[in-house]
Short mmCIF file of N, CA and C in Angstrom, two decimals:
data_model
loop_
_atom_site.label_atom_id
_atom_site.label_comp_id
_atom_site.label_asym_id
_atom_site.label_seq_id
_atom_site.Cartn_x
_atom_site.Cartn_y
_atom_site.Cartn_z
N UNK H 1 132.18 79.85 61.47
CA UNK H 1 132.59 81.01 62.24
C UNK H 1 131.40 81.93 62.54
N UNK H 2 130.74 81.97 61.64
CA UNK H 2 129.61 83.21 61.98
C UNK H 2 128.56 82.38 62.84
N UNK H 3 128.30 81.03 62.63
CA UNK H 3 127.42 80.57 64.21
C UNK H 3 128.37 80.47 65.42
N UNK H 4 129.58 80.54 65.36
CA UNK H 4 129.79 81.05 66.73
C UNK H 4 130.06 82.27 67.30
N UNK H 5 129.80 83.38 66.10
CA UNK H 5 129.83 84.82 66.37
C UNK H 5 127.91 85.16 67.08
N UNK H 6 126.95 84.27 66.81
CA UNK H 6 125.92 83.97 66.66
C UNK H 6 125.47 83.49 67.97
N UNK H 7 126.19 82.80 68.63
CA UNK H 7 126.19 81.96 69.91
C UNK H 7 126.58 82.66 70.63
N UNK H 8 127.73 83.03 70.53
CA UNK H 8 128.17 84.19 71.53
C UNK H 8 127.24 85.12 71.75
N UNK H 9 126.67 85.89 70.60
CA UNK H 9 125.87 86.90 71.30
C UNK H 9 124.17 86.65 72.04
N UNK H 10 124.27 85.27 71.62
CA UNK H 10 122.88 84.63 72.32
C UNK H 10 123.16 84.47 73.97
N UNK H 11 124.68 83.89 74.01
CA UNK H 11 124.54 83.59 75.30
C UNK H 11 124.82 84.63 76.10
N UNK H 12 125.75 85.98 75.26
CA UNK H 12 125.65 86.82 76.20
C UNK H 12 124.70 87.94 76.64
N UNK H 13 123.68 87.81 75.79
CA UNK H 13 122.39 88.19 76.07
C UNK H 13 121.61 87.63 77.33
N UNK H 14 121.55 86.35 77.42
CA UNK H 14 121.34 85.54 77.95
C UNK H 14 121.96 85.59 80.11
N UNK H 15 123.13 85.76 79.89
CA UNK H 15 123.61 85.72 80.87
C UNK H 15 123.80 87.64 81.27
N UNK H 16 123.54 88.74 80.35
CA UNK H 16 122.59 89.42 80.94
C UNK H 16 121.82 89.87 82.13
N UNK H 17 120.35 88.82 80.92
CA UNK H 17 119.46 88.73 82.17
C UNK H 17 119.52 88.14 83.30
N UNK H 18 120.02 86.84 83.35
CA UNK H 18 120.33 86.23 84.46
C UNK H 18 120.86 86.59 85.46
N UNK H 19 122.44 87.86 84.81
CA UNK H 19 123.01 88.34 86.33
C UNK H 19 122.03 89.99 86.76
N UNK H 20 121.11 90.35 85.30
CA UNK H 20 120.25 91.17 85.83
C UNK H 20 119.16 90.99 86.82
N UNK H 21 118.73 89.72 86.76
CA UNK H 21 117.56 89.09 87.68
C UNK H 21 117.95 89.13 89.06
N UNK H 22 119.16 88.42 88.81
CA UNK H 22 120.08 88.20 90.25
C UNK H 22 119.96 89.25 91.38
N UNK H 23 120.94 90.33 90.22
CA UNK H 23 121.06 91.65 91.37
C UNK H 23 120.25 92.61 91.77
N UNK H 24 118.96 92.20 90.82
CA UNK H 24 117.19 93.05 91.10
C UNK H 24 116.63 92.38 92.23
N UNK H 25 116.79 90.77 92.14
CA UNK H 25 116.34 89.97 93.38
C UNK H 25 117.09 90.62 95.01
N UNK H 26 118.14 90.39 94.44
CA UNK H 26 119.02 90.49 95.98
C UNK H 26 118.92 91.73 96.86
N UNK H 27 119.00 92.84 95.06
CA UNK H 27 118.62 94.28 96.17
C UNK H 27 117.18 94.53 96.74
N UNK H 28 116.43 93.83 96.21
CA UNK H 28 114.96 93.48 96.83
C UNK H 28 115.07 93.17 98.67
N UNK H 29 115.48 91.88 98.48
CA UNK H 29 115.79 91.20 99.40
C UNK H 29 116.34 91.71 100.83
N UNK H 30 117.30 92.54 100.03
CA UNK H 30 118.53 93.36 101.29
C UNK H 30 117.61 94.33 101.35
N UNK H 31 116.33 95.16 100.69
CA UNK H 31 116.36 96.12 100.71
C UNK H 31 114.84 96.21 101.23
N UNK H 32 114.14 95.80 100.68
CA UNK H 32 113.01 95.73 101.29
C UNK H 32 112.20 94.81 101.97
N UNK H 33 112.97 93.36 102.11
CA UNK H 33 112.31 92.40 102.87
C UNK H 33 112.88 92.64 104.56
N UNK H 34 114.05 92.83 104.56
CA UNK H 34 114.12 93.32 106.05
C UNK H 34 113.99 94.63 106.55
N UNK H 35 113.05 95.14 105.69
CA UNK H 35 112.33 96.33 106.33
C UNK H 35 111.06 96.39 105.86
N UNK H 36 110.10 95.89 107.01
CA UNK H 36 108.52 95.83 107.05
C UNK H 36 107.73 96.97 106.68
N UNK H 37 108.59 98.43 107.32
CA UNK H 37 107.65 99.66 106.91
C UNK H 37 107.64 99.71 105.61
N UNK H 38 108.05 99.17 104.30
CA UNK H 38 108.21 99.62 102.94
C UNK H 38 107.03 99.08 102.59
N UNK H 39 106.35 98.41 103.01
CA UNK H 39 105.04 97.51 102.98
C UNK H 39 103.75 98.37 102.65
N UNK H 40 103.36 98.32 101.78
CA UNK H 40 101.87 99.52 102.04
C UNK H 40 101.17 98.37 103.51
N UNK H 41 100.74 99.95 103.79
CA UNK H 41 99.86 99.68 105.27
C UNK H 41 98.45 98.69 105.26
N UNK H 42 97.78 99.04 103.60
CA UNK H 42 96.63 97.99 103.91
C UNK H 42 97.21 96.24 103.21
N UNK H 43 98.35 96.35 103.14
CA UNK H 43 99.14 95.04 102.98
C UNK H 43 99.14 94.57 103.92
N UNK H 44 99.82 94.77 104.41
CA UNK H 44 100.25 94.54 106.59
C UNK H 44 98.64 94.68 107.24
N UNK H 45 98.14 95.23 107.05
CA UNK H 45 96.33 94.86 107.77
C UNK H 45 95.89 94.16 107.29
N UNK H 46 95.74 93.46 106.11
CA UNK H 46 95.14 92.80 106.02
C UNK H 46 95.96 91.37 105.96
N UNK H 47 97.13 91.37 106.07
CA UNK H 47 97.63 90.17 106.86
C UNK H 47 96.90 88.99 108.16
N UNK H 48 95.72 88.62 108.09
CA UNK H 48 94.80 88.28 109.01
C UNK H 48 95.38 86.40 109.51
N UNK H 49 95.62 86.44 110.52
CA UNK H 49 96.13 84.78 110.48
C UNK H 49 96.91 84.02 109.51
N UNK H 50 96.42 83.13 109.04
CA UNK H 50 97.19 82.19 108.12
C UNK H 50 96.56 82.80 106.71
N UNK H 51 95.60 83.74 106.63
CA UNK H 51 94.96 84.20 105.50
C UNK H 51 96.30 84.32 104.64
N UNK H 52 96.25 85.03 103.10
CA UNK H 52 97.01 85.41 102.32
C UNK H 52 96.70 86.74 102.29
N UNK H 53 98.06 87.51 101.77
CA UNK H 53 97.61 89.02 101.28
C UNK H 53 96.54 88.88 100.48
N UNK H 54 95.90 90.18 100.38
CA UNK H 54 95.44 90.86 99.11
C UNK H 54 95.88 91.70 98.66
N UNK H 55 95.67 91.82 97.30
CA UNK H 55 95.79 93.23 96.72
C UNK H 55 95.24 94.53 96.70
N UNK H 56 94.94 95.37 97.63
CA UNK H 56 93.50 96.33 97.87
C UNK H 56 93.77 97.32 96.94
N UNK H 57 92.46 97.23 95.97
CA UNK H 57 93.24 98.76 95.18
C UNK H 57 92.09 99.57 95.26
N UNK H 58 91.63 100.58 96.63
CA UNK H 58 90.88 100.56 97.51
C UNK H 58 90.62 102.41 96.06
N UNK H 59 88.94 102.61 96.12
CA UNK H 59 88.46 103.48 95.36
C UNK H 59 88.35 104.93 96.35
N UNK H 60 88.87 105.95 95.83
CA UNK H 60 88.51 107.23 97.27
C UNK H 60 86.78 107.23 97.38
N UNK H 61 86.19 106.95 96.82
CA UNK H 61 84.76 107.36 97.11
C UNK H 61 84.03 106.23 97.38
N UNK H 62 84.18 105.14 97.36
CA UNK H 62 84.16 103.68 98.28
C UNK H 62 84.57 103.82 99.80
N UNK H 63 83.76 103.87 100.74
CA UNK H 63 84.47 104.05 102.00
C UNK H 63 84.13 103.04 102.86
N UNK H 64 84.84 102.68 103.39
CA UNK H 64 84.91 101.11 104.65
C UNK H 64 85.48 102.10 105.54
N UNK H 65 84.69 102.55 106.66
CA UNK H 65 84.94 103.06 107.90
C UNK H 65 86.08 101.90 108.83
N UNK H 66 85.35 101.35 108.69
CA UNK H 66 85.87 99.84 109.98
C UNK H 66 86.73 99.40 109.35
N UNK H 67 88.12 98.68 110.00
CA UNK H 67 89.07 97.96 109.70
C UNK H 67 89.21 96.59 109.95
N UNK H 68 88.40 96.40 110.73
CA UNK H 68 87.95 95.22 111.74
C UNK H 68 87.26 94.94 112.72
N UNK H 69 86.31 93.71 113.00
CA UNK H 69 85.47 93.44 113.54
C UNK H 69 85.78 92.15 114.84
N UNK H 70 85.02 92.69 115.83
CA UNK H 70 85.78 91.53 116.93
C UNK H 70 84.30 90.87 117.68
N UNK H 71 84.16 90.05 117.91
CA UNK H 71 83.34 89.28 118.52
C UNK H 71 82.66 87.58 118.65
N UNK H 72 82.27 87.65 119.65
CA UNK H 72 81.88 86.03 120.52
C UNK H 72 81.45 85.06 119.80
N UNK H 73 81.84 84.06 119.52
CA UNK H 73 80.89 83.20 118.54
C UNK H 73 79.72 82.87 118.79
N UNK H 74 78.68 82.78 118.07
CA UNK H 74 77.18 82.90 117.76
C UNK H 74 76.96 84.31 117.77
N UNK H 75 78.01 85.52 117.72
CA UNK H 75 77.30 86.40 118.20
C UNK H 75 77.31 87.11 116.38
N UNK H 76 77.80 88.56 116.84
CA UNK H 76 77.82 89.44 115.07
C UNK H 76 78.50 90.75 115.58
N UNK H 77 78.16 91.46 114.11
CA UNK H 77 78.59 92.60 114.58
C UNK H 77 78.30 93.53 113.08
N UNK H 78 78.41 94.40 113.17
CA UNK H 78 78.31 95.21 111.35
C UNK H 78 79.17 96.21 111.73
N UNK H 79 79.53 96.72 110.12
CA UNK H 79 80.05 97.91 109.68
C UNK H 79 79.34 98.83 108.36
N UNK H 80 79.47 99.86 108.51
CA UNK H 80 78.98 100.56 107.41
C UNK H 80 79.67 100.92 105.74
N UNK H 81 79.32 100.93 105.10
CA UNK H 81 79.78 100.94 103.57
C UNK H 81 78.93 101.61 103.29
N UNK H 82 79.94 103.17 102.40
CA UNK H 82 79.49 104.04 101.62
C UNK H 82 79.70 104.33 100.75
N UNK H 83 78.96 104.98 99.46
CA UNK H 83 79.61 105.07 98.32
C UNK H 83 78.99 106.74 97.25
N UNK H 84 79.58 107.35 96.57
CA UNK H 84 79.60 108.29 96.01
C UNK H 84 79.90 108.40 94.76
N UNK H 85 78.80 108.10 93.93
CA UNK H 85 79.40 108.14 92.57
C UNK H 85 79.78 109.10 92.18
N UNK H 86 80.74 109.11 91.68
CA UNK H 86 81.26 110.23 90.70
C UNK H 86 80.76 110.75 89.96
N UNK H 87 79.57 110.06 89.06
CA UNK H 87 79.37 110.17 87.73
C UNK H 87 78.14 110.98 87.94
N UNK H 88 77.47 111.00 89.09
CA UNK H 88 76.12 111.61 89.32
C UNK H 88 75.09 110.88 88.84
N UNK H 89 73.52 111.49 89.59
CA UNK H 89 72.61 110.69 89.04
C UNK H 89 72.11 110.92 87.57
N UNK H 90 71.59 109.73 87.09
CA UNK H 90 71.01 110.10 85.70
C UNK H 90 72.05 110.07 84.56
N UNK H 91 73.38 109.52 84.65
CA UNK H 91 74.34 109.39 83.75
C UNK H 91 74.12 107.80 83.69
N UNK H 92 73.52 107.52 82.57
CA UNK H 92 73.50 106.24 81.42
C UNK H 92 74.89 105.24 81.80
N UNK H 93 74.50 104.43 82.21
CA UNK H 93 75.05 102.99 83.06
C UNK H 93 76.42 103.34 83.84
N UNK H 94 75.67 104.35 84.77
CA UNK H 94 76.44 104.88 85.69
C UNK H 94 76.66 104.14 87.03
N UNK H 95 75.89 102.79 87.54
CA UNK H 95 75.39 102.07 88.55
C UNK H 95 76.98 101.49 88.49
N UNK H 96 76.91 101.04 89.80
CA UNK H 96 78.06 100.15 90.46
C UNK H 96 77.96 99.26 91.49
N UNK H 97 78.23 98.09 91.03
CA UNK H 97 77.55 97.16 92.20
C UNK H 97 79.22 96.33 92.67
N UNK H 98 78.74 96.62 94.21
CA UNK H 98 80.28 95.73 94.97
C UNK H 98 79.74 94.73 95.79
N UNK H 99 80.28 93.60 95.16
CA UNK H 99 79.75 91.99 96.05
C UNK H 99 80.76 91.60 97.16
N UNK H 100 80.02 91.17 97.96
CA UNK H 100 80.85 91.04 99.29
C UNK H 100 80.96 89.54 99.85
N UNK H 101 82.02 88.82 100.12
CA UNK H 101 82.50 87.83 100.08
C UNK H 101 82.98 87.86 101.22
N UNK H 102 83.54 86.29 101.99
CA UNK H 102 84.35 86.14 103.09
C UNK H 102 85.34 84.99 102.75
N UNK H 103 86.62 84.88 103.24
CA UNK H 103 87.12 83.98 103.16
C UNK H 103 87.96 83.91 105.23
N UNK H 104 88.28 82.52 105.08
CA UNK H 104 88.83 82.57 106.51
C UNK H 104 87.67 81.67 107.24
N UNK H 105 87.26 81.66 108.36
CA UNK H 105 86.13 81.05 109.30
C UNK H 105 85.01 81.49 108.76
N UNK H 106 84.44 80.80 108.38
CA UNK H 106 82.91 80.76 108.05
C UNK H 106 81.86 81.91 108.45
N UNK H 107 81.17 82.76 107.63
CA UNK H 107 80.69 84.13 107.99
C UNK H 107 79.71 84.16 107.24
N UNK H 108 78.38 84.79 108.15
CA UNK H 108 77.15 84.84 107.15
C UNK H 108 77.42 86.40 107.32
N UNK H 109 76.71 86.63 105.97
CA UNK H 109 76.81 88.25 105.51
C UNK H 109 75.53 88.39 105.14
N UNK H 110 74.93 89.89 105.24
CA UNK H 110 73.82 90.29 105.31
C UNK H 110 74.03 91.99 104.73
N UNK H 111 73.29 92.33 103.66
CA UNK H 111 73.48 91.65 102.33
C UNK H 111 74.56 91.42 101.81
N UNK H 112 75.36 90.78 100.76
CA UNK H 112 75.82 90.16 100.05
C UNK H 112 76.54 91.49 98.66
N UNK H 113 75.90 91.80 98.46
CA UNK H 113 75.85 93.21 97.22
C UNK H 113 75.13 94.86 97.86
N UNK H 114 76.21 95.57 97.39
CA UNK H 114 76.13 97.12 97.77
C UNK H 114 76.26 97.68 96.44
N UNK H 115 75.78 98.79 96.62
CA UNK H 115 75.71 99.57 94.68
C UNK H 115 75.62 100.41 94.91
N UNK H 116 74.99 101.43 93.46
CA UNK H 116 74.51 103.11 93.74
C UNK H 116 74.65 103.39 91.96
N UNK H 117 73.60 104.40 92.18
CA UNK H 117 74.03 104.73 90.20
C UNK H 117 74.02 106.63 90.83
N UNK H 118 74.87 107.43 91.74
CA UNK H 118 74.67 108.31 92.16
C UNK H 118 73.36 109.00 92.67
N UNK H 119 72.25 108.28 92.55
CA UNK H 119 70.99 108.58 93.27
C UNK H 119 70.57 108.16 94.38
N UNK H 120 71.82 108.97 95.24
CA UNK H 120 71.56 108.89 96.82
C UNK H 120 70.81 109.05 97.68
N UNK H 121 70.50 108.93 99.06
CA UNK H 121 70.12 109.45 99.90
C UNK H 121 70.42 110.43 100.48
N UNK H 122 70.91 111.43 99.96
CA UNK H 122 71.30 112.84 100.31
C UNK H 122 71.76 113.57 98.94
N UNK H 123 71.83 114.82 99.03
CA UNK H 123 71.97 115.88 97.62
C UNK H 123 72.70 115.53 97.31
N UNK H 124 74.05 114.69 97.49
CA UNK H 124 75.47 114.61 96.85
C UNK H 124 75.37 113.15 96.29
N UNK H 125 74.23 112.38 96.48
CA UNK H 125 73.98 110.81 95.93
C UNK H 125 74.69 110.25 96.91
N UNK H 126 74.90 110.42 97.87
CA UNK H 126 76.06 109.65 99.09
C UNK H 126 75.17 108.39 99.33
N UNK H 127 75.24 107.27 99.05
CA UNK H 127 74.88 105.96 99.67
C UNK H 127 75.62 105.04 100.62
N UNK H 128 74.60 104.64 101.61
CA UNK H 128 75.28 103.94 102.48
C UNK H 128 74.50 102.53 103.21
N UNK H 129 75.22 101.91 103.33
CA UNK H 129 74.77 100.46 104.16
C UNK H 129 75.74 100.18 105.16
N UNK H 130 74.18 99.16 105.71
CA UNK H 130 74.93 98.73 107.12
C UNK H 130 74.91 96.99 106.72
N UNK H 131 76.52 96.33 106.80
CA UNK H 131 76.80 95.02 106.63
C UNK H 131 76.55 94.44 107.97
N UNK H 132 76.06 93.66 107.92
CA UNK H 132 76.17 92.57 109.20
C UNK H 132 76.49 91.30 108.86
N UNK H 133 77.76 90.80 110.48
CA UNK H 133 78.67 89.59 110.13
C UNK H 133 78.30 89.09 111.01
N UNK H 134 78.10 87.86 111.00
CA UNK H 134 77.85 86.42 112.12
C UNK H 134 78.66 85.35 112.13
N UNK H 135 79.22 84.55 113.18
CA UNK H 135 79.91 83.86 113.07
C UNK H 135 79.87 82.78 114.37
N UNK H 136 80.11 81.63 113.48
CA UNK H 136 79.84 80.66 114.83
C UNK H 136 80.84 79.48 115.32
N UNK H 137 81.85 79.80 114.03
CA UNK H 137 83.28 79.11 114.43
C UNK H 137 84.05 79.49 114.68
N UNK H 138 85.01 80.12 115.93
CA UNK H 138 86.26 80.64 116.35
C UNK H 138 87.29 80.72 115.39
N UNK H 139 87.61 81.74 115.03
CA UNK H 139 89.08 81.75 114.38
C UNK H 139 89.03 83.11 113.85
N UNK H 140 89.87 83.45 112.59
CA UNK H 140 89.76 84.50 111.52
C UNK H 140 89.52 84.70 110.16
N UNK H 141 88.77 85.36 109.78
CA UNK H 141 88.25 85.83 108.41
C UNK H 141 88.42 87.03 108.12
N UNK H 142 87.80 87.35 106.80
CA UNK H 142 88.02 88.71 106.53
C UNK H 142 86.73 88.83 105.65
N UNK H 143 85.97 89.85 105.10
CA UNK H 143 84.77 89.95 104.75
C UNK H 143 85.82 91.28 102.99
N UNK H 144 85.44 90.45 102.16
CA UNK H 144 85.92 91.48 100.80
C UNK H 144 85.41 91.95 100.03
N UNK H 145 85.42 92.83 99.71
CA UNK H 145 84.60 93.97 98.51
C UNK H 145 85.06 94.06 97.51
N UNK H 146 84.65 93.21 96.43
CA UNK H 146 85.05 93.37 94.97
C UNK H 146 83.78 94.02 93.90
N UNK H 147 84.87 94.70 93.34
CA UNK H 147 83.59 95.19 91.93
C UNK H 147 82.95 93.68 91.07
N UNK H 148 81.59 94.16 90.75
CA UNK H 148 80.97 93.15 89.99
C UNK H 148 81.68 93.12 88.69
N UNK H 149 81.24 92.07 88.04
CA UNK H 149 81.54 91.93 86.77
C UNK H 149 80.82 92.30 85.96
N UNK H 150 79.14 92.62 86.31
CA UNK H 150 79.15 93.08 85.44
C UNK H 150 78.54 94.81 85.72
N UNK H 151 79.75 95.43 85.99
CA UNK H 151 79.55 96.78 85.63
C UNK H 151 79.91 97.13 84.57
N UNK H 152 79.12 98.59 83.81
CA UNK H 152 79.48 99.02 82.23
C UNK H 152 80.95 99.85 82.76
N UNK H 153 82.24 99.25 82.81
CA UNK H 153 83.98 99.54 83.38
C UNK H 153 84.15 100.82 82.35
N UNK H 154 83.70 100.70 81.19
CA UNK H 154 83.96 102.15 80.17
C UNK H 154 83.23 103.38 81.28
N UNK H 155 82.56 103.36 81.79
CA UNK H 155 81.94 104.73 82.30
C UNK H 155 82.92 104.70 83.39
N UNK H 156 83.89 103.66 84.01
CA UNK H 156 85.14 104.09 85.34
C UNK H 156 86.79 103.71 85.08
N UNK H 157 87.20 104.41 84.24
CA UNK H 157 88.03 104.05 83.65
C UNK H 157 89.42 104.10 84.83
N UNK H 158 90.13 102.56 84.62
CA UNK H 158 90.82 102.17 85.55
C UNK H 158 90.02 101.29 87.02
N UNK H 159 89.01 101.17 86.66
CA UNK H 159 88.48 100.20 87.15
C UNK H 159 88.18 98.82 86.50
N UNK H 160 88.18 97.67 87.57
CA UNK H 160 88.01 96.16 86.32
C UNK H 160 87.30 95.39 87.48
N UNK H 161 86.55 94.70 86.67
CA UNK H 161 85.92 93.28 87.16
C UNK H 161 87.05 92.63 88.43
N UNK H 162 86.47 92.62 89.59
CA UNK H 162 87.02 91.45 90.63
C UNK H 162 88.17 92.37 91.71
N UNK H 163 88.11 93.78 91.03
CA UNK H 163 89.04 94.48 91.73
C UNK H 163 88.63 94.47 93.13
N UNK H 164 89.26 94.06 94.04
CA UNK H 164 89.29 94.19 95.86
C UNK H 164 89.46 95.69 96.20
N UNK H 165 88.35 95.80 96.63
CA UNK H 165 88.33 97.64 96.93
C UNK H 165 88.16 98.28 98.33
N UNK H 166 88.19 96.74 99.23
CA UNK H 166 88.11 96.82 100.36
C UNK H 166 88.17 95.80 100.97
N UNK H 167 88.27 95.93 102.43
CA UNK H 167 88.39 94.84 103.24
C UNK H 167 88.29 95.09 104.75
N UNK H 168 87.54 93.97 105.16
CA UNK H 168 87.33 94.35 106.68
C UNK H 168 87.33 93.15 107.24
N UNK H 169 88.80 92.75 108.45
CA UNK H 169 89.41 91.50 109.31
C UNK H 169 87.74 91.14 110.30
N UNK H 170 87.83 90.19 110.06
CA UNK H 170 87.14 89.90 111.57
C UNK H 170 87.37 88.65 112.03
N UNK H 171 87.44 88.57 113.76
CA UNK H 171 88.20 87.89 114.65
C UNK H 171 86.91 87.17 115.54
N UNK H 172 86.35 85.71 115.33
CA UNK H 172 85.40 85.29 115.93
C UNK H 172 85.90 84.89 117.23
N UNK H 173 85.33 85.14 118.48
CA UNK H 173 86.39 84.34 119.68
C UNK H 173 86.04 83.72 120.07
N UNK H 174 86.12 82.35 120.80
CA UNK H 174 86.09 81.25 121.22
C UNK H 174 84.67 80.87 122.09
N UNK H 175 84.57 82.04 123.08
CA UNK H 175 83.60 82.17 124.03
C UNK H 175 82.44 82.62 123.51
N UNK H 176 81.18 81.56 124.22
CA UNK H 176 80.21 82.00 123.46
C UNK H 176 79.32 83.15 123.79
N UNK H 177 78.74 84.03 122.14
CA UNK H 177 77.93 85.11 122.50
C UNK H 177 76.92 84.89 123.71
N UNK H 178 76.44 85.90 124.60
CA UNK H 178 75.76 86.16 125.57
C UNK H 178 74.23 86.03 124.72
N UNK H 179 74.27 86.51 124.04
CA UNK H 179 72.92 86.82 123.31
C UNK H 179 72.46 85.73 122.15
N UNK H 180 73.33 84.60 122.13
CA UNK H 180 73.10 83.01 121.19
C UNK H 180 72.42 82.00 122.55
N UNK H 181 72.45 82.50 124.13
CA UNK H 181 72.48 81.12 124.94
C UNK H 181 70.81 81.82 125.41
N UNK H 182 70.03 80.68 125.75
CA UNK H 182 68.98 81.22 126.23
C UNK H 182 68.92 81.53 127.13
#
């Protein structure tokens, strides 16, 4: 008798969760899959072709002006990336380095890694670069900004290794650049 006082309360634990899963799924479903605006906005942008989401968990003092980049194959194009440390200059492994990656159609990047340890080019440590993208196969990519791994993460707390902190679409088009033909 007491293993089936025992069973009972296993399975009704059990079936619970199951009709809890259920009705968390469904009101999902009804509730926010047929409505697109519930979407954060850099979800839906960066929706690029057949690409996959990302996760952007984009830093306020990390700034990607540009959202996207459009141009001719063989040709290019850049955007600027800026950054502001918080921590100021001269604070002990205060540096931050963001590596820049592409996935999608094939993209040469120029440079590769952006940083700053708050010892800017202006009184406020404001640093900035200019990325340049090239591309020579038609289609879509996206160019991504993740934190390095190895930054000292104790001096930015809530920051981690590989975090996507940005992102910028770019759309190579078919026709070739003016400035690739001799």
């Amino acid at each position: 008798m007491k293993h089936v006082s025992i069973f009972f309360y296993i399975l009704l634990i059990f079936l619970q969760v199951q009709c809890g899963t259920y009705l968390l799924f469904d009101s999902y479903e009804k509730h926010y899959k047929s409505d697109e605006t519930n979407l954060s906005y850099l979800l839906a942008l960066l929706g690029s072709g057949d690409l996959p989401l990302l996760n952007v968990q984009s830093v306020s003092w990390i700034v990607f002006p540009a959202t996207s980049l459009t141009f001719s194959r063989g040709g290019g194009d850049s955007f600027s990336v800026g950054m502001a440390n918080p921590l100021g200059c001269g604070s002990l492994g205060s540096n931050l380095s963001v590596l820049l990656n592409s996935d999608g159609v094939p993209l040469s990047l120029g440079p590769t890694e952006f940083g700053g340890d708050g010892c800017g080019e202006d009184a406020e440590g404001f640093v900035s670069s200019t990325i340049n993208v090239t591309g020579t196969v038609p289609g879509k990519g996206r160019v991504i900004a993740k934190l390095a791994s190895y930054n000292m993460f104790s001096n930015f707390p809530g920051l981690y290794a590989g975090q996507i902190v940005g992102v910028v679409n770019v759309t190579v088009l078919p026709s070739v650049s003016s400035s690739s033909t001799p």
